[in-house]
Structures are given as C-alpha cells and as structure tokens.
mmCIF file of C-alpha atoms and ligand atoms in Angstrom:
data_model
loop_
_atom_site.group_PDB
_atom_site.id
_atom_site.type_symbol
_atom_site.label_atom_id
_atom_site.label_comp_id
_atom_site.label_asym_id
_atom_site.label_seq_id
_atom_site.Cartn_x
_atom_site.Cartn_y
_atom_site.Cartn_z
ATOM 1 C CA MET C 1 31.286 -13.084 15.935
ATOM 2 C CA TRP C 2 28.115 -11.083 15.573
ATOM 3 C CA ASP C 3 29.638 -7.605 15.096
ATOM 4 C CA ILE C 4 26.326 -5.892 15.716
ATOM 5 C CA GLY C 5 28.012 -2.519 16.345
ATOM 6 C CA THR C 6 30.021 -2.759 13.111
ATOM 7 C CA GLU C 7 26.869 -3.384 11.116
ATOM 8 C CA LEU C 8 25.107 -0.417 12.718
ATOM 9 C CA THR C 9 28.107 1.814 11.990
ATOM 10 C CA ALA C 10 28.067 0.774 8.327
ATOM 11 C CA ILE C 11 24.341 1.536 8.091
ATOM 12 C CA ARG C 12 24.948 5.011 9.561
ATOM 13 C CA ALA C 13 27.939 5.675 7.312
ATOM 14 C CA ALA C 14 25.795 5.002 4.219
ATOM 15 C CA ASP C 15 23.112 7.485 5.427
ATOM 16 C CA LEU C 16 20.732 4.521 5.661
ATOM 17 C CA HIS C 17 20.115 4.505 9.393
ATOM 18 C CA ARG C 18 16.392 4.524 10.230
ATOM 19 C CA GLN C 19 14.970 6.112 13.332
ATOM 20 C CA ARG C 20 11.607 5.492 14.903
ATOM 21 C CA ARG C 21 10.245 8.555 16.643
ATOM 22 C CA VAL C 22 7.165 9.152 18.756
ATOM 23 C CA TYR C 23 4.341 11.328 17.541
ATOM 24 C CA GLN C 24 0.912 12.208 18.788
ATOM 25 C CA ALA C 25 -1.772 12.806 16.161
ATOM 26 C CA ASP C 26 -3.526 16.142 16.559
ATOM 27 C CA GLY C 27 -6.501 16.075 14.208
ATOM 28 C CA PRO C 28 -6.425 14.539 10.731
ATOM 29 C CA VAL C 29 -3.295 16.220 9.313
ATOM 30 C CA HIS C 30 -1.101 17.329 12.211
ATOM 31 C CA MET C 31 1.436 15.460 14.324
ATOM 32 C CA VAL C 32 2.962 16.674 17.560
ATOM 33 C CA ASP C 33 6.538 15.494 18.130
ATOM 34 C CA ALA C 34 8.224 14.652 21.422
ATOM 35 C CA SER C 35 9.344 18.269 21.930
ATOM 36 C CA GLY C 36 5.754 19.511 21.561
ATOM 37 C CA ARG C 37 6.174 20.933 18.043
ATOM 38 C CA ARG C 38 3.106 20.718 15.827
ATOM 39 C CA LEU C 39 3.961 19.540 12.313
ATOM 40 C CA LEU C 40 1.900 19.281 9.162
ATOM 41 C CA ASN C 41 1.851 15.660 8.005
ATOM 42 C CA PHE C 42 2.452 14.902 4.328
ATOM 43 C CA CYS C 43 3.687 11.324 4.646
ATOM 44 C CA GLY C 44 0.773 9.217 5.872
ATOM 45 C CA ASN C 45 -1.386 6.834 3.846
ATOM 46 C CA ASP C 46 -4.702 8.108 5.220
ATOM 47 C CA TYR C 47 -5.707 9.200 1.720
ATOM 48 C CA LEU C 48 -9.379 9.874 2.429
ATOM 49 C CA GLY C 49 -8.896 11.393 5.881
ATOM 50 C CA LEU C 50 -10.832 8.598 7.601
ATOM 51 C CA ALA C 51 -8.263 7.510 10.212
ATOM 52 C CA ASN C 52 -9.396 10.344 12.453
ATOM 53 C CA ASP C 53 -13.105 10.237 11.579
ATOM 54 C CA PRO C 54 -15.252 10.462 14.746
ATOM 55 C CA ARG C 55 -17.775 8.011 13.332
ATOM 56 C CA LEU C 56 -15.132 5.265 13.314
ATOM 57 C CA GLY C 57 -13.970 6.254 16.789
ATOM 58 C CA ARG C 58 -17.564 5.916 17.965
ATOM 59 C CA VAL C 59 -17.730 2.297 16.752
ATOM 60 C CA LEU C 60 -14.689 1.527 18.920
ATOM 61 C CA ARG C 61 -16.089 3.364 21.961
ATOM 62 C CA ASP C 62 -19.534 1.774 21.708
ATOM 63 C CA TRP C 63 -18.271 -1.789 21.247
ATOM 64 C CA SER C 64 -19.620 -4.033 23.991
ATOM 65 C CA GLY C 65 -18.269 -7.397 22.811
ATOM 66 C CA PRO C 66 -14.945 -8.952 23.808
ATOM 67 C CA THR C 67 -11.725 -7.166 22.901
ATOM 68 C CA GLY C 68 -9.742 -10.190 21.818
ATOM 69 C CA SER C 69 -11.094 -12.879 19.524
ATOM 70 C CA GLY C 70 -9.281 -15.483 21.630
ATOM 71 C CA SER C 71 -8.473 -17.944 18.868
ATOM 72 C CA ALA C 72 -7.745 -18.451 15.217
ATOM 73 C CA ASP C 73 -10.296 -17.899 12.497
ATOM 74 C CA LEU C 74 -10.835 -21.622 11.917
ATOM 75 C CA VAL C 75 -11.377 -22.388 15.614
ATOM 76 C CA THR C 76 -13.778 -19.873 17.215
ATOM 77 C CA GLY C 77 -12.149 -16.562 16.227
ATOM 78 C CA HIS C 78 -14.324 -15.790 13.210
ATOM 79 C CA ARG C 79 -17.234 -13.687 14.551
ATOM 80 C CA TYR C 80 -20.278 -11.991 13.046
ATOM 81 C CA ALA C 81 -18.372 -8.731 12.631
ATOM 82 C CA HIS C 82 -15.687 -10.502 10.560
ATOM 83 C CA GLU C 83 -18.334 -12.269 8.510
ATOM 84 C CA ALA C 84 -20.299 -9.061 7.883
ATOM 85 C CA LEU C 85 -17.147 -7.287 6.715
ATOM 86 C CA SER C 86 -16.116 -10.179 4.419
ATOM 87 C CA GLU C 87 -19.553 -10.222 2.821
ATOM 88 C CA ALA C 88 -19.703 -6.460 2.390
ATOM 89 C CA LEU C 89 -16.276 -6.483 0.712
ATOM 90 C CA SER C 90 -17.277 -9.297 -1.677
ATOM 91 C CA ASP C 91 -20.422 -7.386 -2.530
ATOM 92 C CA TRP C 92 -18.614 -4.057 -3.057
ATOM 93 C CA LEU C 93 -15.888 -5.586 -5.215
ATOM 94 C CA GLN C 94 -18.244 -7.934 -7.083
ATOM 95 C CA ARG C 95 -16.221 -10.994 -6.107
ATOM 96 C CA ASP C 96 -17.518 -14.315 -4.740
ATOM 97 C CA ARG C 97 -15.658 -14.601 -1.492
ATOM 98 C CA THR C 98 -13.238 -12.784 0.817
ATOM 99 C CA LEU C 99 -10.714 -13.997 3.391
ATOM 100 C CA LEU C 100 -9.515 -11.586 6.083
ATOM 101 C CA PHE C 101 -5.929 -11.273 7.320
ATOM 102 C CA SER C 102 -4.428 -9.291 10.198
ATOM 103 C CA THR C 103 -2.311 -7.146 7.855
ATOM 104 C CA GLY C 104 -1.534 -6.703 4.187
ATOM 105 C CA TYR C 105 1.938 -8.042 4.833
ATOM 106 C CA MET C 106 0.479 -11.296 6.131
ATOM 107 C CA ALA C 107 -2.058 -11.439 3.291
ATOM 108 C CA ASN C 108 0.650 -11.350 0.633
ATOM 109 C CA LEU C 109 2.798 -13.937 2.420
ATOM 110 C CA GLY C 110 -0.187 -16.245 2.900
ATOM 111 C CA VAL C 111 -1.631 -15.929 -0.583
ATOM 112 C CA ILE C 112 1.619 -16.418 -2.520
ATOM 113 C CA ALA C 113 3.078 -19.140 -0.313
ATOM 114 C CA GLY C 114 -0.336 -20.828 -0.048
ATOM 115 C CA LEU C 115 -0.707 -21.256 -3.793
ATOM 116 C CA THR C 116 2.847 -21.810 -5.052
ATOM 117 C CA ARG C 117 5.778 -24.032 -4.094
ATOM 118 C CA ARG C 118 9.044 -25.456 -5.445
ATOM 119 C CA GLY C 119 8.615 -26.130 -9.137
ATOM 120 C CA ASP C 120 6.385 -23.072 -9.645
ATOM 121 C CA LEU C 121 7.273 -19.636 -10.975
ATOM 122 C CA VAL C 122 6.446 -16.314 -9.273
ATOM 123 C CA LEU C 123 6.982 -13.225 -11.425
ATOM 124 C CA GLN C 124 6.920 -9.767 -9.919
ATOM 125 C CA ASP C 125 7.319 -6.185 -11.015
ATOM 126 C CA ARG C 126 10.749 -4.906 -9.905
ATOM 127 C CA LEU C 127 9.126 -2.239 -7.742
ATOM 128 C CA ASN C 128 6.598 -4.454 -5.965
ATOM 129 C CA HIS C 129 6.039 -4.019 -2.241
ATOM 130 C CA ALA C 130 8.386 -5.966 0.067
ATOM 131 C CA SER C 131 5.554 -8.197 1.303
ATOM 132 C CA LEU C 132 4.949 -9.571 -2.202
ATOM 133 C CA ILE C 133 8.653 -10.197 -2.685
ATOM 134 C CA ASP C 134 8.851 -11.938 0.710
ATOM 135 C CA GLY C 135 5.798 -14.071 -0.137
ATOM 136 C CA GLY C 136 7.622 -15.319 -3.226
ATOM 137 C CA LEU C 137 10.733 -16.149 -1.217
ATOM 138 C CA LEU C 138 8.709 -17.965 1.446
ATOM 139 C CA SER C 139 6.909 -20.077 -1.158
ATOM 140 C CA GLY C 140 10.066 -21.806 -2.384
ATOM 141 C CA ALA C 141 8.995 -21.119 -5.982
ATOM 142 C CA ARG C 142 11.435 -19.765 -8.563
ATOM 143 C CA CYS C 143 11.205 -15.968 -8.180
ATOM 144 C CA ARG C 144 11.970 -13.473 -10.915
ATOM 145 C CA ARG C 145 11.356 -9.770 -11.265
ATOM 146 C CA TYR C 146 10.369 -8.176 -14.555
ATOM 147 C CA ARG C 147 11.210 -4.597 -15.473
ATOM 148 C CA HIS C 148 8.888 -2.004 -14.004
ATOM 149 C CA ARG C 149 5.561 -1.974 -15.899
ATOM 150 C CA ASP C 150 7.212 -3.751 -18.844
ATOM 151 C CA VAL C 151 4.620 -6.173 -20.260
ATOM 152 C CA ASP C 152 6.909 -7.412 -23.074
ATOM 153 C CA HIS C 153 9.540 -8.376 -20.543
ATOM 154 C CA LEU C 154 6.866 -10.059 -18.415
ATOM 155 C CA GLN C 155 5.648 -12.029 -21.425
ATOM 156 C CA ARG C 156 9.172 -13.292 -22.168
ATOM 157 C CA CYS C 157 9.649 -14.317 -18.534
ATOM 158 C CA LEU C 158 6.338 -16.218 -18.592
ATOM 159 C CA ASP C 159 7.284 -18.295 -21.591
ATOM 160 C CA ARG C 160 8.626 -21.247 -19.581
ATOM 161 C CA PRO C 161 7.192 -24.563 -18.404
ATOM 162 C CA TYR C 162 6.314 -24.614 -14.706
ATOM 163 C CA ARG C 163 3.503 -26.308 -12.780
ATOM 164 C CA ARG C 164 1.980 -22.946 -11.793
ATOM 165 C CA ARG C 165 2.996 -19.459 -12.870
ATOM 166 C CA LEU C 166 1.842 -16.550 -10.729
ATOM 167 C CA VAL C 167 2.264 -12.900 -11.678
ATOM 168 C CA ALA C 168 2.067 -10.386 -8.828
ATOM 169 C CA THR C 169 1.956 -6.615 -9.101
ATOM 170 C CA ASP C 170 1.058 -3.582 -7.056
ATOM 171 C CA GLY C 171 -1.991 -1.818 -8.557
ATOM 172 C CA VAL C 172 -0.609 1.608 -7.560
ATOM 173 C CA PHE C 173 3.126 1.458 -6.777
ATOM 174 C CA SER C 174 3.736 2.421 -3.182
ATOM 175 C CA MET C 175 6.885 4.532 -3.595
ATOM 176 C CA ASP C 176 6.192 5.955 -7.072
ATOM 177 C CA GLY C 177 2.424 6.415 -7.242
ATOM 178 C CA ASP C 178 2.250 5.212 -10.835
ATOM 179 C CA VAL C 179 -0.248 2.585 -11.929
ATOM 180 C CA ALA C 180 0.439 -0.914 -13.344
ATOM 181 C CA PRO C 181 -0.775 -1.581 -16.930
ATOM 182 C CA LEU C 182 -3.311 -4.031 -15.535
ATOM 183 C CA ALA C 183 -5.389 -4.660 -18.661
ATOM 184 C CA GLU C 184 -2.266 -5.652 -20.630
ATOM 185 C CA ILE C 185 -0.871 -7.740 -17.785
ATOM 186 C CA ALA C 186 -4.226 -9.519 -17.395
ATOM 187 C CA ALA C 187 -4.327 -10.234 -21.140
ATOM 188 C CA VAL C 188 -0.833 -11.764 -21.062
ATOM 189 C CA THR C 189 -1.555 -13.901 -18.008
ATOM 190 C CA ALA C 190 -4.858 -15.140 -19.487
ATOM 191 C CA GLN C 191 -3.149 -15.982 -22.793
ATOM 192 C CA THR C 192 -0.448 -18.043 -21.112
ATOM 193 C CA GLY C 193 -2.519 -19.745 -18.417
ATOM 194 C CA ALA C 194 -0.754 -17.898 -15.592
ATOM 195 C CA ALA C 195 -2.685 -16.368 -12.670
ATOM 196 C CA LEU C 196 -2.578 -12.728 -11.607
ATOM 197 C CA LEU C 197 -2.433 -11.250 -8.095
ATOM 198 C CA VAL C 198 -2.986 -7.497 -7.762
ATOM 199 C CA ASP C 199 -2.086 -5.824 -4.469
ATOM 200 C CA ASP C 200 -4.212 -2.685 -4.494
ATOM 201 C CA ALA C 201 -3.153 -1.259 -1.139
ATOM 202 C CA HIS C 202 -2.976 2.295 -2.546
ATOM 203 C CA GLY C 203 -5.771 2.076 -5.136
ATOM 204 C CA LEU C 204 -8.692 0.796 -3.072
ATOM 205 C CA GLY C 205 -10.880 3.606 -1.823
ATOM 206 C CA VAL C 206 -8.940 6.103 -3.912
ATOM 207 C CA ILE C 207 -9.579 5.283 -7.568
ATOM 208 C CA GLY C 208 -12.349 3.592 -9.583
ATOM 209 C CA SER C 209 -16.092 4.067 -9.201
ATOM 210 C CA GLN C 210 -17.129 4.093 -5.512
ATOM 211 C CA GLY C 211 -13.411 3.705 -4.779
ATOM 212 C CA ARG C 212 -13.375 0.099 -6.003
ATOM 213 C CA GLY C 213 -9.737 0.531 -6.975
ATOM 214 C CA SER C 214 -7.357 -0.222 -9.815
ATOM 215 C CA LEU C 215 -9.197 -3.305 -11.111
ATOM 216 C CA ALA C 216 -12.518 -1.491 -11.395
ATOM 217 C CA ASP C 217 -10.707 1.382 -13.075
ATOM 218 C CA ALA C 218 -9.225 -1.026 -15.647
ATOM 219 C CA GLY C 219 -12.556 -2.886 -16.075
ATOM 220 C CA LEU C 220 -11.167 -6.240 -14.839
ATOM 221 C CA ASP C 221 -13.254 -8.884 -13.050
ATOM 222 C CA GLN C 222 -12.421 -11.808 -10.771
ATOM 223 C CA PHE C 223 -11.975 -14.228 -13.678
ATOM 224 C CA GLN C 224 -9.339 -12.026 -15.310
ATOM 225 C CA VAL C 225 -7.696 -11.270 -11.950
ATOM 226 C CA PRO C 226 -8.514 -14.039 -9.461
ATOM 227 C CA LEU C 227 -6.488 -12.588 -6.569
ATOM 228 C CA LEU C 228 -7.121 -9.086 -5.259
ATOM 229 C CA VAL C 229 -5.338 -8.135 -2.033
ATOM 230 C CA GLY C 230 -6.288 -4.998 -0.137
ATOM 231 C CA THR C 231 -5.406 -3.430 3.185
ATOM 232 C CA PHE C 232 -7.495 -1.340 5.578
ATOM 233 C CA GLY C 233 -4.507 0.547 6.970
ATOM 234 C CA LYS C 234 -4.508 3.110 4.171
ATOM 235 C CA ALA C 235 -7.605 4.718 2.638
ATOM 236 C CA PHE C 236 -9.932 2.895 5.051
ATOM 237 C CA GLY C 237 -8.218 4.472 8.023
ATOM 238 C CA THR C 238 -8.363 1.318 10.188
ATOM 239 C CA TYR C 239 -6.211 -1.851 10.280
ATOM 240 C CA GLY C 240 -6.320 -5.290 8.684
ATOM 241 C CA ALA C 241 -6.414 -6.739 5.186
ATOM 242 C CA PHE C 242 -8.069 -9.241 2.857
ATOM 243 C CA VAL C 243 -7.884 -11.284 -0.326
ATOM 244 C CA SER C 244 -10.975 -11.509 -2.496
ATOM 245 C CA GLY C 245 -11.758 -13.678 -5.519
ATOM 246 C CA PRO C 246 -13.638 -16.622 -7.045
ATOM 247 C CA ALA C 247 -15.190 -18.986 -4.468
ATOM 248 C CA GLU C 248 -12.859 -21.926 -5.105
ATOM 249 C CA TRP C 249 -9.684 -19.853 -5.024
ATOM 250 C CA ILE C 250 -10.586 -18.363 -1.663
ATOM 251 C CA GLU C 251 -11.766 -21.717 -0.338
ATOM 252 C CA LEU C 252 -8.367 -23.171 -1.221
ATOM 253 C CA LEU C 253 -6.639 -20.251 0.509
ATOM 254 C CA GLU C 254 -8.738 -20.932 3.617
ATOM 255 C CA GLN C 255 -7.034 -24.354 3.628
ATOM 256 C CA LYS C 256 -3.549 -23.186 2.704
ATOM 257 C CA ALA C 257 -2.797 -19.589 3.749
ATOM 258 C CA ARG C 258 -0.697 -20.206 6.842
ATOM 259 C CA THR C 259 -0.631 -16.528 7.860
ATOM 260 C CA ALA C 260 -4.428 -16.684 8.245
ATOM 261 C CA ILE C 261 -4.599 -20.187 9.748
ATOM 262 C CA TYR C 262 -1.859 -20.100 12.395
ATOM 263 C CA THR C 263 -2.637 -16.724 13.894
ATOM 264 C CA THR C 264 -5.249 -15.217 16.185
ATOM 265 C CA ALA C 265 -8.231 -13.660 14.423
ATOM 266 C CA SER C 266 -8.150 -9.862 14.691
ATOM 267 C CA PRO C 267 -10.259 -8.139 17.375
ATOM 268 C CA PRO C 268 -13.820 -8.176 15.996
ATOM 269 C CA VAL C 269 -14.294 -4.481 16.803
ATOM 270 C CA LEU C 270 -11.708 -3.710 14.113
ATOM 271 C CA SER C 271 -13.927 -5.403 11.550
ATOM 272 C CA ALA C 272 -16.909 -3.435 12.837
ATOM 273 C CA ALA C 273 -14.975 -0.174 12.446
ATOM 274 C CA THR C 274 -13.754 -1.208 8.994
ATOM 275 C CA LEU C 275 -17.321 -2.005 7.942
ATOM 276 C CA ALA C 276 -18.292 1.536 8.958
ATOM 277 C CA ALA C 277 -15.274 2.834 7.019
ATOM 278 C CA LEU C 278 -16.362 0.892 3.930
ATOM 279 C CA ASP C 279 -19.698 2.661 4.046
ATOM 280 C CA LEU C 280 -17.915 6.050 4.104
ATOM 281 C CA VAL C 281 -15.519 4.985 1.327
ATOM 282 C CA ARG C 282 -18.459 3.997 -0.901
ATOM 283 C CA THR C 283 -20.757 6.888 -0.244
ATOM 284 C CA GLU C 284 -18.554 9.928 0.386
ATOM 285 C CA GLY C 285 -17.330 10.415 -3.164
ATOM 286 C CA TRP C 286 -16.447 14.020 -2.324
ATOM 287 C CA ARG C 287 -13.348 12.730 -0.550
ATOM 288 C CA ARG C 288 -11.994 11.285 -3.818
ATOM 289 C CA GLU C 289 -12.888 14.502 -5.665
ATOM 290 C CA ARG C 290 -11.180 16.607 -3.030
ATOM 291 C CA LEU C 291 -8.077 14.418 -3.201
ATOM 292 C CA ALA C 292 -8.002 14.629 -7.021
ATOM 293 C CA ALA C 293 -8.182 18.437 -6.846
ATOM 294 C CA LEU C 294 -5.279 18.531 -4.367
ATOM 295 C CA ILE C 295 -3.202 16.212 -6.572
ATOM 296 C CA ARG C 296 -3.721 18.497 -9.584
ATOM 297 C CA ARG C 297 -2.818 21.591 -7.572
ATOM 298 C CA PHE C 298 0.258 19.945 -6.108
ATOM 299 C CA ARG C 299 1.584 18.837 -9.495
ATOM 300 C CA VAL C 300 1.099 22.237 -11.088
ATOM 301 C CA GLY C 301 2.758 23.997 -8.132
ATOM 302 C CA ALA C 302 5.636 21.550 -7.826
ATOM 303 C CA SER C 303 6.480 21.593 -11.530
ATOM 304 C CA GLN C 304 6.510 25.405 -11.435
ATOM 305 C CA LEU C 305 9.152 25.060 -8.716
ATOM 306 C CA GLY C 306 11.257 22.909 -11.049
ATOM 307 C CA LEU C 307 11.062 19.776 -8.883
ATOM 308 C CA SER C 308 11.637 16.327 -10.337
ATOM 309 C CA LEU C 309 8.196 14.722 -10.017
ATOM 310 C CA GLY C 310 7.253 11.093 -10.666
ATOM 311 C CA ASP C 311 4.821 9.918 -13.350
ATOM 312 C CA SER C 312 1.994 9.798 -10.832
ATOM 313 C CA GLY C 313 -1.634 10.879 -10.912
ATOM 314 C CA THR C 314 -2.334 9.364 -7.496
ATOM 315 C CA ALA C 315 -2.042 10.512 -3.890
ATOM 316 C CA ILE C 316 1.591 9.339 -3.788
ATOM 317 C CA GLN C 317 3.779 12.100 -5.246
ATOM 318 C CA PRO C 318 7.517 11.367 -5.066
ATOM 319 C CA VAL C 319 10.050 14.147 -5.493
ATOM 320 C CA ILE C 320 13.149 12.311 -6.722
ATOM 321 C CA ILE C 321 16.392 13.513 -5.111
ATOM 322 C CA GLY C 322 19.000 10.828 -5.895
ATOM 323 C CA GLU C 323 21.452 10.246 -3.047
ATOM 324 C CA ALA C 324 20.239 9.029 0.334
ATOM 325 C CA GLY C 325 22.071 11.766 2.247
ATOM 326 C CA ALA C 326 20.560 14.539 0.122
ATOM 327 C CA ALA C 327 17.053 13.127 0.559
ATOM 328 C CA LEU C 328 17.552 12.944 4.302
ATOM 329 C CA ALA C 329 18.819 16.535 4.428
ATOM 330 C CA ALA C 330 15.817 17.729 2.394
ATOM 331 C CA SER C 331 13.437 15.957 4.745
ATOM 332 C CA ARG C 332 15.166 17.649 7.727
ATOM 333 C CA ARG C 333 14.853 21.099 6.133
ATOM 334 C CA LEU C 334 11.141 20.519 5.577
ATOM 335 C CA GLU C 335 10.815 19.529 9.201
ATOM 336 C CA VAL C 336 12.452 22.771 10.290
ATOM 337 C CA ALA C 337 9.755 24.488 8.216
ATOM 338 C CA GLY C 338 7.106 22.546 10.175
ATOM 339 C CA ILE C 339 6.352 19.882 7.578
ATOM 340 C CA LEU C 340 6.711 16.107 7.887
ATOM 341 C CA VAL C 341 7.756 14.328 4.713
ATOM 342 C CA ALA C 342 9.644 11.031 4.858
ATOM 343 C CA ALA C 343 12.907 10.537 2.993
ATOM 344 C CA ILE C 344 12.655 7.128 1.343
ATOM 345 C CA ARG C 345 16.040 5.524 0.826
ATOM 346 C CA PRO C 346 17.447 2.183 -0.352
ATOM 347 C CA PRO C 347 16.672 -0.658 0.131
ATOM 348 C CA THR C 348 13.056 0.547 0.025
ATOM 349 C CA VAL C 349 13.751 2.165 -3.370
ATOM 350 C CA PRO C 350 16.558 1.422 -5.901
ATOM 351 C CA ALA C 351 19.988 2.948 -5.175
ATOM 352 C CA GLY C 352 20.343 6.465 -6.586
ATOM 353 C CA SER C 353 16.587 7.131 -6.487
ATOM 354 C CA ALA C 354 16.191 8.283 -2.882
ATOM 355 C CA ARG C 355 13.253 10.614 -2.670
ATOM 356 C CA LEU C 356 10.807 12.619 -0.663
ATOM 357 C CA ARG C 357 7.598 10.597 -0.651
ATOM 358 C CA ILE C 358 4.881 13.193 -0.400
ATOM 359 C CA THR C 359 1.375 11.906 0.140
ATOM 360 C CA LEU C 360 -1.826 13.889 -0.064
ATOM 361 C CA SER C 361 -5.039 13.355 1.847
ATOM 362 C CA ALA C 362 -8.591 14.575 1.340
ATOM 363 C CA ALA C 363 -8.191 16.068 4.821
ATOM 364 C CA HIS C 364 -5.532 18.566 3.682
ATOM 365 C CA ALA C 365 -6.786 22.130 3.251
ATOM 366 C CA ASP C 366 -5.636 24.380 0.390
ATOM 367 C CA GLU C 367 -3.692 26.392 2.920
ATOM 368 C CA HIS C 368 -1.795 23.242 4.018
ATOM 369 C CA LEU C 369 -0.814 22.553 0.432
ATOM 370 C CA ASP C 370 0.360 26.164 0.023
ATOM 371 C CA ARG C 371 2.588 25.751 3.066
ATOM 372 C CA LEU C 372 4.059 22.570 1.599
ATOM 373 C CA LEU C 373 4.775 24.231 -1.744
ATOM 374 C CA ASP C 374 6.361 27.221 0.013
ATOM 375 C CA ALA C 375 8.663 24.889 1.907
ATOM 376 C CA LEU C 376 9.530 22.997 -1.283
ATOM 377 C CA ASP C 377 10.646 26.257 -2.898
ATOM 378 C CA ASP C 378 14.235 25.392 -2.010
ATOM 379 C CA PRO C 379 17.131 25.880 -4.451
ATOM 380 C CA GLU C 380 18.930 22.803 -3.134
ATOM 381 C CA LEU C 381 15.937 20.648 -4.000
ATOM 382 C CA ARG C 382 15.852 21.988 -7.531
ATOM 383 C CA ASP C 383 19.577 21.372 -7.919
ATOM 384 C CA SER C 384 19.565 17.833 -6.614
ATOM 385 C CA GLY C 385 16.408 17.085 -8.613
ATOM 386 C CA ARG C 386 18.255 17.922 -11.835
ATOM 387 C CA ASN C 387 20.999 15.322 -11.310
HETATM 388 C C1 PLP Q 401 1.215 -1.018 2.975
HETATM 389 C C2 PLP Q 401 1.291 -2.076 1.945
HETATM 390 C C3 PLP Q 401 1.148 -3.419 2.279
HETATM 391 C C4 PLP Q 401 1.075 -3.887 3.705
HETATM 392 O O1 PLP Q 401 -0.164 -3.647 4.244
HETATM 393 P P1 PLP Q 401 -0.282 -3.580 5.851
HETATM 394 O O2 PLP Q 401 -1.722 -3.801 6.098
HETATM 395 O O3 PLP Q 401 0.223 -2.240 6.238
HETATM 396 O O4 PLP Q 401 0.578 -4.692 6.369
HETATM 397 C C5 PLP Q 401 1.115 -4.349 1.271
HETATM 398 N N1 PLP Q 401 1.253 -3.978 -0.015
HETATM 399 C C6 PLP Q 401 1.429 -2.692 -0.372
HETATM 400 C C7 PLP Q 401 1.576 -2.352 -1.819
HETATM 401 C C8 PLP Q 401 1.472 -1.705 0.600
HETATM 402 O O5 PLP Q 401 1.664 -0.445 0.259
#
C-alpha cells in the first residue's frame, strides 16, 4: 500500500510540512501575498538587486529572436547568445572554457556524474547543497561526507586508493553563509592528486574583485580548482548556470554531462539577459559595497538584540532557533509584522538547527533593515536562540 495520507500526516506532525504560496513581486524588495498584503522580503537570493533591474527587463522585451531554442545544445540549440555568454564568463573568471546548463541543480548532477563512476570516490562537506549530494549519488561512486570545513578530516578521507577522487564543496554555504577554507582544501587536493569542484552559487557576484567569487577571493586559479560551478539565479538575477575550467576538462564534460546533453538548450534570450547582468555585476561595484554595509549593520543590530547569529560575513545571515516548530512560529510572527523570512528546517539543515535564514540585498534600504531589526526584537527569539 502507498499510504500517501499517512506520510503527509507524519510530515505535518513533525512540523516539517512545506507549503508553496503565491506571491507577486512589487519592486526589488517587496512581495504581495494572495490576500493583497505587502511584505518586505528578506529571504530571496537576489543579493545585488538585479532581478528587478529594468535594463535586464528591456533585454527580454526587445528580443526579436525565437523564444525556444528548439533542440539540445549539441544539435542546433547552441546559439550566438549562448556562445557570447560562455565566452564572457570564461574571460571574466580567467578560465579557458565554459559549459552552460539550464540550472545549477543540473550543472552539479552533470559535472559529478559525468566525471566519476563506480570505483571512484566523491567527498563532500557535510553541509553541501542537495544538488552536489545528489550528483554524487547519481554517479555511482563511493560517497562520503567530511565534517563541515574540516580539512584534517577531509585529508584522512582522501587517503585511500580509488581511480578518481573528487572533492566537492560550496564556496559560500547556502544555509549558513560561512565560507569554505578553499586555499587549504585546494592544497590538500593538489597534494593527493584529487580534483576539486567548488559550487560558488552564493559567492559569484558577491565577493572577490569584480564579484569574481570565492575562488578569486582565495587567489585560486583553474589549475588549482579545475571545476567552478555557478548559477545565474542568485546574484545575477536571471536563470541558468554553468561550469567553467581548463579546456580539456570542459571538453570532456561536453561529451559526458548528461544533464547538458539530453535536455533542450535554454531560451537564448535568457543568455542575452544574463550577459547584460554580467556587465552590471562587473561594473557596478557599489552594489557589493552597499551589501557589505548592510551586512555589518545587520550583525551589529542583531547581536545587540541577543540573537544567535551564524559565523557569516556574507549576505546569508542565519538566526539559529533549534526546533523546527519554534523556527516556524518565529517566521509566522515576522510575517504578522510584515516581514518575509523563511524558516529553514530539516532535512535542509541538520536536526536541531532549524533557523530563520535571513538574506540581505543591495536593494534593501536602511529603513528596511531597521524594520527587520525591530521585528526581530522578540523575547521568544532570544530565549530559543539561547538553547
Ligand atoms: C541555489 C543553489 C544551487 C542550484 O542552483 P539553481 O540554478 O537554482 O538550480 C546549487 N548550489 C548551491 C550551493 C545553491 O545554493
């Protein structure tokens, strides 16, 4: 028997039921819910405030080519807009070659499963994004997780004979906002002949010179880190993803990454809009400065309120609550106060570490941040944060 209802009841009973609601964006930082209430959004990943930028909207409106690409990349789907974006990304990141994917999720599946198989080893940070974990499972390789940011543990796990050993880590961790010790990880992988994949979904555009991300910040090139995965759905404000690296590595992935081969190429207008976004990411450094100033202000304000903050200097600022039900209740109280912050619960984060995942954007005004801090001045939050 399938017992679908029983399973749903168990999910509800554990406070783990997830609900998809409908919102309408109203400008860069507000959402209007189904009842017409206007809420201040502090849970998106639009870190630079580009998702609502009129210049990107104009690229979509002015597009005169076909909407659909009509076929896979390797047939006739790869158009000039895709090629221009791939080349601009390679140039920006100082890497030989770039392969586009429809989403970051597909990029991680395709890259990991394209390069490893049974008889190989895939090592991942415990807190890596689900798409990296799923890529390891899909590959058939032996999968192990090392302790969060623990390079000694990683080194011990690597010390085993396998055909290929791949280490994968988030650059900036998506639910914690802390940064992987990339220089140390790269040193260990180089020493042992393993390869390193960095998924910089939350670092690209946000940190490093010209927003080049975690690798640029750590001074690492494509020979130290052959596989860099990025997504356009976050700081770029559009949609899509890529892997970038040495020519031969990417050429091999063009042969082997099934999530790029057996799927329709994305609408070329998306690449055109992303190319315009890349130009804004590179040149509008004030967005990164604005974001950094908001992060500093948030951390000072939130620690004065006695909240349990994460070890994060990035746009992702978790307030750790503990139990799933308490995190959900806190998120609901914020919503009553007109503020949208998602409660992140297991299995997205480890049991007992449910949290409010607050994210900041260059588009937030000081007054928005003040409203958030006012709403976070909540004795129940302080109490649960001290558990
Ligand atoms: C969001 C995210 C992804 C998935 O990217 P999409 O383009 O949204 O599919 C992959 N890795 C990390 C670390 C992410 O945060």
